[in-house]
PDB file of C-alpha atoms in Angstrom:
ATOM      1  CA  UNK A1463    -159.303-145.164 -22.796  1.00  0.00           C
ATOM      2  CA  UNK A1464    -157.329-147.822 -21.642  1.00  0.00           C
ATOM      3  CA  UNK A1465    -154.249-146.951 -24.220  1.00  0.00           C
ATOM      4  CA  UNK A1466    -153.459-143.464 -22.666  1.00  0.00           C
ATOM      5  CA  UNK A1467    -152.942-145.778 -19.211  1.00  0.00           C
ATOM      6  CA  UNK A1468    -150.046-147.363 -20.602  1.00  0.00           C
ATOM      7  CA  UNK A1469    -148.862-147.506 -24.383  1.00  0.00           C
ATOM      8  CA  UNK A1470    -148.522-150.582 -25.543  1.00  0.00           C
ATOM      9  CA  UNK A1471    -145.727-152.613 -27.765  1.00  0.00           C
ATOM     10  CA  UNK A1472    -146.922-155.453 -30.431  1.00  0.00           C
ATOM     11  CA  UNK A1473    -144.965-157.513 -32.162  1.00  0.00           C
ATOM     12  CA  UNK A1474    -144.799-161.178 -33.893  1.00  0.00           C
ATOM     13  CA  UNK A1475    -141.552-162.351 -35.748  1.00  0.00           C
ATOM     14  CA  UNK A1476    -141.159-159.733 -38.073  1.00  0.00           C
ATOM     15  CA  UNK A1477    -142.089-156.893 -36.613  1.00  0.00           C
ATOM     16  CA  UNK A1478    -142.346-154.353 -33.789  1.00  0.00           C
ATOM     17  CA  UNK A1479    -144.672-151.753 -33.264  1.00  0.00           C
ATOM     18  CA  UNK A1480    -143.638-149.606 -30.154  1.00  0.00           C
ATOM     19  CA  UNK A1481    -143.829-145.848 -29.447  1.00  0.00           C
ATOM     20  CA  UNK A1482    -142.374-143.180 -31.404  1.00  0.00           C
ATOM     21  CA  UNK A1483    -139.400-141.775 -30.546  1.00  0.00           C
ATOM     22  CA  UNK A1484    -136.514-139.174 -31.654  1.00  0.00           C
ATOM     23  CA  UNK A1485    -134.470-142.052 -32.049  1.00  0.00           C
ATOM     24  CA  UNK A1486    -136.756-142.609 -35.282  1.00  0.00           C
ATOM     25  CA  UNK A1487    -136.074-139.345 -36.778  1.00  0.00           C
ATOM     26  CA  UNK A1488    -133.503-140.398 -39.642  1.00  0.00           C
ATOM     27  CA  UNK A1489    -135.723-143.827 -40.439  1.00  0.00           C
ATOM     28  CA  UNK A1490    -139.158-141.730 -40.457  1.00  0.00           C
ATOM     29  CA  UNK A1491    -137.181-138.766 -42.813  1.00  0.00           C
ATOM     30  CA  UNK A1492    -137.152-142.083 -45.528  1.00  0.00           C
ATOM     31  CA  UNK A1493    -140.889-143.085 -45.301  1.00  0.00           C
ATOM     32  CA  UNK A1494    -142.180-138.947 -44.781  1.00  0.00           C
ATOM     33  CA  UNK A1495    -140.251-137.282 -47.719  1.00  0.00           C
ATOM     34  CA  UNK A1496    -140.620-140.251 -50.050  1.00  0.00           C
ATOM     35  CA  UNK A1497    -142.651-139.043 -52.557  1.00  0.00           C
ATOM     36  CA  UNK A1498    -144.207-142.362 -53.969  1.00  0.00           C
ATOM     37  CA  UNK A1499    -145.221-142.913 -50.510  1.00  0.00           C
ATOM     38  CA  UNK A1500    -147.196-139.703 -49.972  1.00  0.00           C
ATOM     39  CA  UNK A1501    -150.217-140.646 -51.826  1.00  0.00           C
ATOM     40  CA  UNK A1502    -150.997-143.252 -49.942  1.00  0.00           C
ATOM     41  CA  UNK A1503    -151.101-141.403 -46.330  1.00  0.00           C
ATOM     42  CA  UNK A1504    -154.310-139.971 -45.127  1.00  0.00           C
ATOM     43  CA  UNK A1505    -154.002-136.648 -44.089  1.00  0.00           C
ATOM     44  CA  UNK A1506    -157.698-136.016 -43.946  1.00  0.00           C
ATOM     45  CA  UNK A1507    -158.868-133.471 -41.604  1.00  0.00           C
ATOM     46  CA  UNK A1508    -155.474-132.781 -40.553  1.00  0.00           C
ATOM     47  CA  UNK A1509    -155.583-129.179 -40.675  1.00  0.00           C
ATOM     48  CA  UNK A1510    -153.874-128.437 -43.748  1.00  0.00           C
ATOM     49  CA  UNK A1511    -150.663-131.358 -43.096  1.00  0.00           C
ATOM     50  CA  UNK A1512    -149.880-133.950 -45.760  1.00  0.00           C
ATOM     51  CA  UNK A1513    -147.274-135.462 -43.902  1.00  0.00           C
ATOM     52  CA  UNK A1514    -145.001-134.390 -46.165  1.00  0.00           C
ATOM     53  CA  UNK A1515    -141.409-133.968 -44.131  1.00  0.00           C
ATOM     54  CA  UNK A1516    -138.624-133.406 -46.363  1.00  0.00           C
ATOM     55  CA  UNK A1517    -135.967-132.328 -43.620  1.00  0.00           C
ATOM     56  CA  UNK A1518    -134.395-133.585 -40.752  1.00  0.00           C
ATOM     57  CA  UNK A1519    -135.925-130.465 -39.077  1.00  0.00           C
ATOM     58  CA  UNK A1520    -139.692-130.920 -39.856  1.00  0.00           C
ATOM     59  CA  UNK A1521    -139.743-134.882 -39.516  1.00  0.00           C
ATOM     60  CA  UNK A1522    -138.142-133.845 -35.731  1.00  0.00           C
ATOM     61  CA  UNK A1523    -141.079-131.267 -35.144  1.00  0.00           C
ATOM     62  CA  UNK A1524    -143.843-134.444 -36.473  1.00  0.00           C
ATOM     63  CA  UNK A1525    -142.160-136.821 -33.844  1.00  0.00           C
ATOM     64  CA  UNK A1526    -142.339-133.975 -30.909  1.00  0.00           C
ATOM     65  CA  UNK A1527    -145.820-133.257 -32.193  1.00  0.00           C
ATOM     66  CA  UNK A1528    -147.086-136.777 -32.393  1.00  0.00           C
ATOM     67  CA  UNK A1529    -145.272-137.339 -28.468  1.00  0.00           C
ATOM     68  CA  UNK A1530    -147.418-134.184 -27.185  1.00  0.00           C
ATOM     69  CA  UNK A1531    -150.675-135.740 -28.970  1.00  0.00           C
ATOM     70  CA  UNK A1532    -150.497-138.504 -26.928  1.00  0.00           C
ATOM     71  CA  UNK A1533    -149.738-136.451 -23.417  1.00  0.00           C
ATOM     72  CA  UNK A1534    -152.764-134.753 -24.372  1.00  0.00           C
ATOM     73  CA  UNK A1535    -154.866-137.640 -25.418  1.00  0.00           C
ATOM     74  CA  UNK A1536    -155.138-136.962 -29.180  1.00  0.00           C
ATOM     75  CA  UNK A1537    -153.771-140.194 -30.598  1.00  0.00           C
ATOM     76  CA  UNK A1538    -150.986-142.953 -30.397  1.00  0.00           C
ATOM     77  CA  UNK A1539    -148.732-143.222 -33.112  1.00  0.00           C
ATOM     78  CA  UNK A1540    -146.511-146.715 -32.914  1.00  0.00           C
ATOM     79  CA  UNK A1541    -143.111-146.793 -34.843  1.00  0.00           C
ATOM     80  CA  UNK A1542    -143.381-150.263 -37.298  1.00  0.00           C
ATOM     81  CA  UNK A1543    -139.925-151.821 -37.349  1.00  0.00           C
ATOM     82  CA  UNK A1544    -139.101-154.928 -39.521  1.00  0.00           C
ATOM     83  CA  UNK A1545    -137.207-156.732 -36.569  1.00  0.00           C
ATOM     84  CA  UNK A1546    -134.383-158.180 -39.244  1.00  0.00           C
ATOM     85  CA  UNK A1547    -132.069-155.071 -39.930  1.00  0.00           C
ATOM     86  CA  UNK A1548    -133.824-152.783 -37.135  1.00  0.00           C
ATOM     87  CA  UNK A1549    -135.452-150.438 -39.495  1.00  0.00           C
ATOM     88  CA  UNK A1550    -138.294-148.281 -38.907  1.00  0.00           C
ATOM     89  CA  UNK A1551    -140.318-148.729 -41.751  1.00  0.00           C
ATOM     90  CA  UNK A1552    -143.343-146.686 -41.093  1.00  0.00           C
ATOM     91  CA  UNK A1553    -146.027-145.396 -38.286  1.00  0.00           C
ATOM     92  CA  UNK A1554    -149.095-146.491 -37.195  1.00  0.00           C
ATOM     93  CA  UNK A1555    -152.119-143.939 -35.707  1.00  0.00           C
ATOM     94  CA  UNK A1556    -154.881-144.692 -33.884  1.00  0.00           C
ATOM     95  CA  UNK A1557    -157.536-142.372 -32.361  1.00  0.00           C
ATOM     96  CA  UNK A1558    -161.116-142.325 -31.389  1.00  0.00           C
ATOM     97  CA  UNK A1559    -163.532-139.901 -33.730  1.00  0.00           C
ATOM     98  CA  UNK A1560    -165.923-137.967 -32.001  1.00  0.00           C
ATOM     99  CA  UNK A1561    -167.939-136.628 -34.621  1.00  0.00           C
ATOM    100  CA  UNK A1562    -171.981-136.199 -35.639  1.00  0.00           C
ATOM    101  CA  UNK A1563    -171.417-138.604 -38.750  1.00  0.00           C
ATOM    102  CA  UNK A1564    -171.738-142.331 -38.959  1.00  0.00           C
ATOM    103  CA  UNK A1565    -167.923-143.135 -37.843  1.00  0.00           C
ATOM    104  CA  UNK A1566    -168.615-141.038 -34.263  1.00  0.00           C
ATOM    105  CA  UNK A1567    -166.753-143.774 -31.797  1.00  0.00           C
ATOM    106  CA  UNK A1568    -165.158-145.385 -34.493  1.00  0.00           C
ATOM    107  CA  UNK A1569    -161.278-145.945 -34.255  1.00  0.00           C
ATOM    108  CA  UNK A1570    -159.373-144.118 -37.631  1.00  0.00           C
ATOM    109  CA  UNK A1571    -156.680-146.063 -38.549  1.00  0.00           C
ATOM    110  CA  UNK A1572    -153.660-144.958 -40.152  1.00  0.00           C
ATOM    111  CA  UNK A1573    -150.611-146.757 -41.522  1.00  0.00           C
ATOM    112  CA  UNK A1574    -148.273-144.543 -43.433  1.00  0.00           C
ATOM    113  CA  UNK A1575    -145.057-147.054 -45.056  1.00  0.00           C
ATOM    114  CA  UNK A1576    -142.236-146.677 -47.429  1.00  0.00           C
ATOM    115  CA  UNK A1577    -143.143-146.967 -51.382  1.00  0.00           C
ATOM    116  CA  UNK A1578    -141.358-149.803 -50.963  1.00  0.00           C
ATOM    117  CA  UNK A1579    -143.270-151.208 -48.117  1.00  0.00           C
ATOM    118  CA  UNK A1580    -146.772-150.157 -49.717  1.00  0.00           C
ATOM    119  CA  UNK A1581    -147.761-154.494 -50.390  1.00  0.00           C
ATOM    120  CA  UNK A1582    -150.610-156.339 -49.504  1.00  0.00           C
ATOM    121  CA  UNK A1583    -147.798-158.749 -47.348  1.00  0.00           C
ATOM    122  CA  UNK A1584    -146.374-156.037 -45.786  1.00  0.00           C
ATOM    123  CA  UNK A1585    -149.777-154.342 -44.903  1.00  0.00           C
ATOM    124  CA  UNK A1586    -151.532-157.314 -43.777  1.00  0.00           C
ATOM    125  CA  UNK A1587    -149.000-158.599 -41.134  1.00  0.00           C
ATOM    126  CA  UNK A1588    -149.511-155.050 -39.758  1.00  0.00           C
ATOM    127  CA  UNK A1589    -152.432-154.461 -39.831  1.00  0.00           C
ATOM    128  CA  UNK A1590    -152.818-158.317 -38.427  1.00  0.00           C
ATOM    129  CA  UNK A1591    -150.470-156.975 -35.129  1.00  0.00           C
ATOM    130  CA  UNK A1592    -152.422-153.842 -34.861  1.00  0.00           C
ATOM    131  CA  UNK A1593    -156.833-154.080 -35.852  1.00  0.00           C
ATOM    132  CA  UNK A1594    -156.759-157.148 -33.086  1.00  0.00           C
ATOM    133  CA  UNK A1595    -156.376-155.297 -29.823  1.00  0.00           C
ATOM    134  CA  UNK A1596    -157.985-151.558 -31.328  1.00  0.00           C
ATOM    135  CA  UNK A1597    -161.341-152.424 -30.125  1.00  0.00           C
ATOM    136  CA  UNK A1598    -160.278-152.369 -26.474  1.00  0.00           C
ATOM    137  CA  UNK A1599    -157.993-149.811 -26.348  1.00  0.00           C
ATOM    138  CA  UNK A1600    -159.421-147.506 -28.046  1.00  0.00           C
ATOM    139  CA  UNK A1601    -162.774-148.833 -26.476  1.00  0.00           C
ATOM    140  CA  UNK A1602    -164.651-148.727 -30.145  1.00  0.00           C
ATOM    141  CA  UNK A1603    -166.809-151.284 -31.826  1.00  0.00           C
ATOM    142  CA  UNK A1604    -165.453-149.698 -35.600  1.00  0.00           C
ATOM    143  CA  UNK A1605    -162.204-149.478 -36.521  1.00  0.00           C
ATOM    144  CA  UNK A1606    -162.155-147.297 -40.371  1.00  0.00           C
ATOM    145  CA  UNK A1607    -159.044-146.427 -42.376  1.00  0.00           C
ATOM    146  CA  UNK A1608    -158.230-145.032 -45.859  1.00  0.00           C
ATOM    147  CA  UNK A1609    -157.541-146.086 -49.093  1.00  0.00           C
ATOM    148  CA  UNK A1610    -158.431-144.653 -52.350  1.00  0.00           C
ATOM    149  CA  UNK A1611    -159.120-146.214 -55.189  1.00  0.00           C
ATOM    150  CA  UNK A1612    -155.703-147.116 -56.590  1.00  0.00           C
ATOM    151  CA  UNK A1613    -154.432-148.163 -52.979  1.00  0.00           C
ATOM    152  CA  UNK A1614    -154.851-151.747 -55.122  1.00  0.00           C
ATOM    153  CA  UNK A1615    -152.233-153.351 -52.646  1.00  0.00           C
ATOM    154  CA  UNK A1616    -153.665-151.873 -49.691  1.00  0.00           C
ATOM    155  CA  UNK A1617    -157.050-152.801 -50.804  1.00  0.00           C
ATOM    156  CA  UNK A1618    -156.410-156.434 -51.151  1.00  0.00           C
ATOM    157  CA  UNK A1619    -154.446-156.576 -47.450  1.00  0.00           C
ATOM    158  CA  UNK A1620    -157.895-154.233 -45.971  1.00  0.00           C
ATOM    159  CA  UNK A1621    -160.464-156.924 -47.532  1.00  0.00           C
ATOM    160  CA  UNK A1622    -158.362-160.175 -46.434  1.00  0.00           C
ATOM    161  CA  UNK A1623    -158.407-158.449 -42.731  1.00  0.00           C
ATOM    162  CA  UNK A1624    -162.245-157.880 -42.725  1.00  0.00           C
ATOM    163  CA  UNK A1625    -162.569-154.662 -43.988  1.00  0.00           C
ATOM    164  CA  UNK A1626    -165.460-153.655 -46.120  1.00  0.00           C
ATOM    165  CA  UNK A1627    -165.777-150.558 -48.443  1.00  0.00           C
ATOM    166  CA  UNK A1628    -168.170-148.112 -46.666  1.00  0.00           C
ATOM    167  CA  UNK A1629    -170.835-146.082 -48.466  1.00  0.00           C
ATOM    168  CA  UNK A1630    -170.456-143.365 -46.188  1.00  0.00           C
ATOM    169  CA  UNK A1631    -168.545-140.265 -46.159  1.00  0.00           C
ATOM    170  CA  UNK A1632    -166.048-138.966 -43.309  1.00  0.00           C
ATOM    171  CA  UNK A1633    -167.130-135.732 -42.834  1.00  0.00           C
ATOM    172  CA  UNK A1634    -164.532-133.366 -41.227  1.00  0.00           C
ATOM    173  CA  UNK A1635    -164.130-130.250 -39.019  1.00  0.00           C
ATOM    174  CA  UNK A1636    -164.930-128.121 -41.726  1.00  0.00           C
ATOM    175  CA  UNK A1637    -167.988-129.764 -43.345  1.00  0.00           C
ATOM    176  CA  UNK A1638    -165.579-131.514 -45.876  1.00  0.00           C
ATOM    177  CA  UNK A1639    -166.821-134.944 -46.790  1.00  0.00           C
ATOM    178  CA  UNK A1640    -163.962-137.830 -47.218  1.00  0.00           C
ATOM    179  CA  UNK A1641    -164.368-140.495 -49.471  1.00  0.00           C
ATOM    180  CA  UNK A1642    -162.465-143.795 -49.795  1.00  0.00           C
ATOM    181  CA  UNK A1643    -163.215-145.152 -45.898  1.00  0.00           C
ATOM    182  CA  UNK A1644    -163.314-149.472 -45.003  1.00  0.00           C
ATOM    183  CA  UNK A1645    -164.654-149.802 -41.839  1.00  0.00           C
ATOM    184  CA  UNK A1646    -164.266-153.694 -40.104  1.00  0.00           C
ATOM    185  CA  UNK A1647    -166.396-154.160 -36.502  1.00  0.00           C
ATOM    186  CA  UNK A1648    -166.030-155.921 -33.900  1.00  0.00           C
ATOM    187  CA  UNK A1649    -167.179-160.039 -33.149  1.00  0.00           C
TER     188      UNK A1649
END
C-alpha cells in the first residue's frame, strides 16, 4: 500500500495532519486523558485499550506504539494540528481491515479530538483533508468509521462528507459484533 512507501502530510489553512511524533506527547496527554473526549474514540477490537492515557508515561508508550505500527505495517496515525497556535489537537488512524465480514478491504477510520474539538466544523474540515486521498493509499474502495448514537456532532460532519449509516456489524477478532459503523465509497 502506497502509504507505507512514504507517509504523507495534508493540510489546508487551518490545519496539518503529519506523522506522530514524541514531540506530541504533552499535546496528545490533553486529548487522551480528557475524559469527555473518551467516549467518542473507537477502541473497537483493540485488544482490551480505550485509549485512555492519563500520564505522561503511558501517552509516551501510545506514541512509540503507534511509530512501531507503522514500521510494521499496522496503521498510520497523523497528528491534527490547528496551524494558528501550533497545537496538536487530536490523531487520525487509518488501516486496511482484513476480515471475513462485509468491511474486509475497507479502510477504518479513526479521529480521536479534544471535548472541545468534538464539532461538526471541526470534524468536517478533517475529515475533508483526510477521506479524499484514503482510497489510494490505503488502496480500498470503503472507507468506515465510528460513531454511536449520541456522536450528534460527529454524525452531522459524517453525513455532510458522504457517509451513510451501515446496517452491518463490524465483527472483531473475537467474534464480537460492533455496532454504530458509516461507511462512504468511492466515485
Amino acid at each position: 500500500m502506497k502509504i507505507y512507501d512514504k507517509f504523507p502530510t495534508f493540510e489546508n489553512d487551518e490545519l496539518l495532519l503529519r506523522p506522530v511524533g514524541k514531540e506530541d506527547c504533552t499535546d496528545l496527554l490533553a486529548v487522551y486523558s480528557d475524559k469527555n473526549a473518551l467516549p467518542f474514540f473507537n477502541s473497537d477490537n483493540c485488544d482490551g485499550d480505550n485509549f485512555y492515557y492519563p500520564t505522561i508515561e503511558r501517552m509516551n508508550d501510545a506514541l512509540l506504539f503507534w511509530q512501531s505500527a507503522y514500521e510494521n505495517k499496522w496503521f498510520a496515525r497523523w497528528a491534527v494540528v490547528e496551524k494558528a497556535d501550533s497545537k496538536v489537537i487530536g490523531t487520525i488512524e487509518l488501516c486496511r481491515r482484513a476480515s471475513n465480514d462485509v468491511f474486509n478491504g475497507a479502510a477504518i477510520l479513526r479521529i480521536d479530538v479534544r471535548s472541545d474539538r468534538e464539532k461538526e466544523d471541526c470534524l468536517l474540515r478533517i475529515g475533508s483533508l483526510i477521506v479524499p486521498p484514503t482510497y489510494e493509499l490505503f488502496e480500498c474502495k470503503t472507507i468506515i468509521t465510528k460513531a454511536p448514537v449520541y456522536a450528534i456532532e460527529r454524525i452531522s460532519a459524517l453525513q455532510k462528507l458522504g457517509f451513510q449509516k451501515s446496517e452491518h456489524f463490524l465483527i472483531g477478532k473475537t467474534g464480537y459484533a460492533y455496532d454504530g459503523y458509516w461507511s462512504i465509497e468511492s466515485l
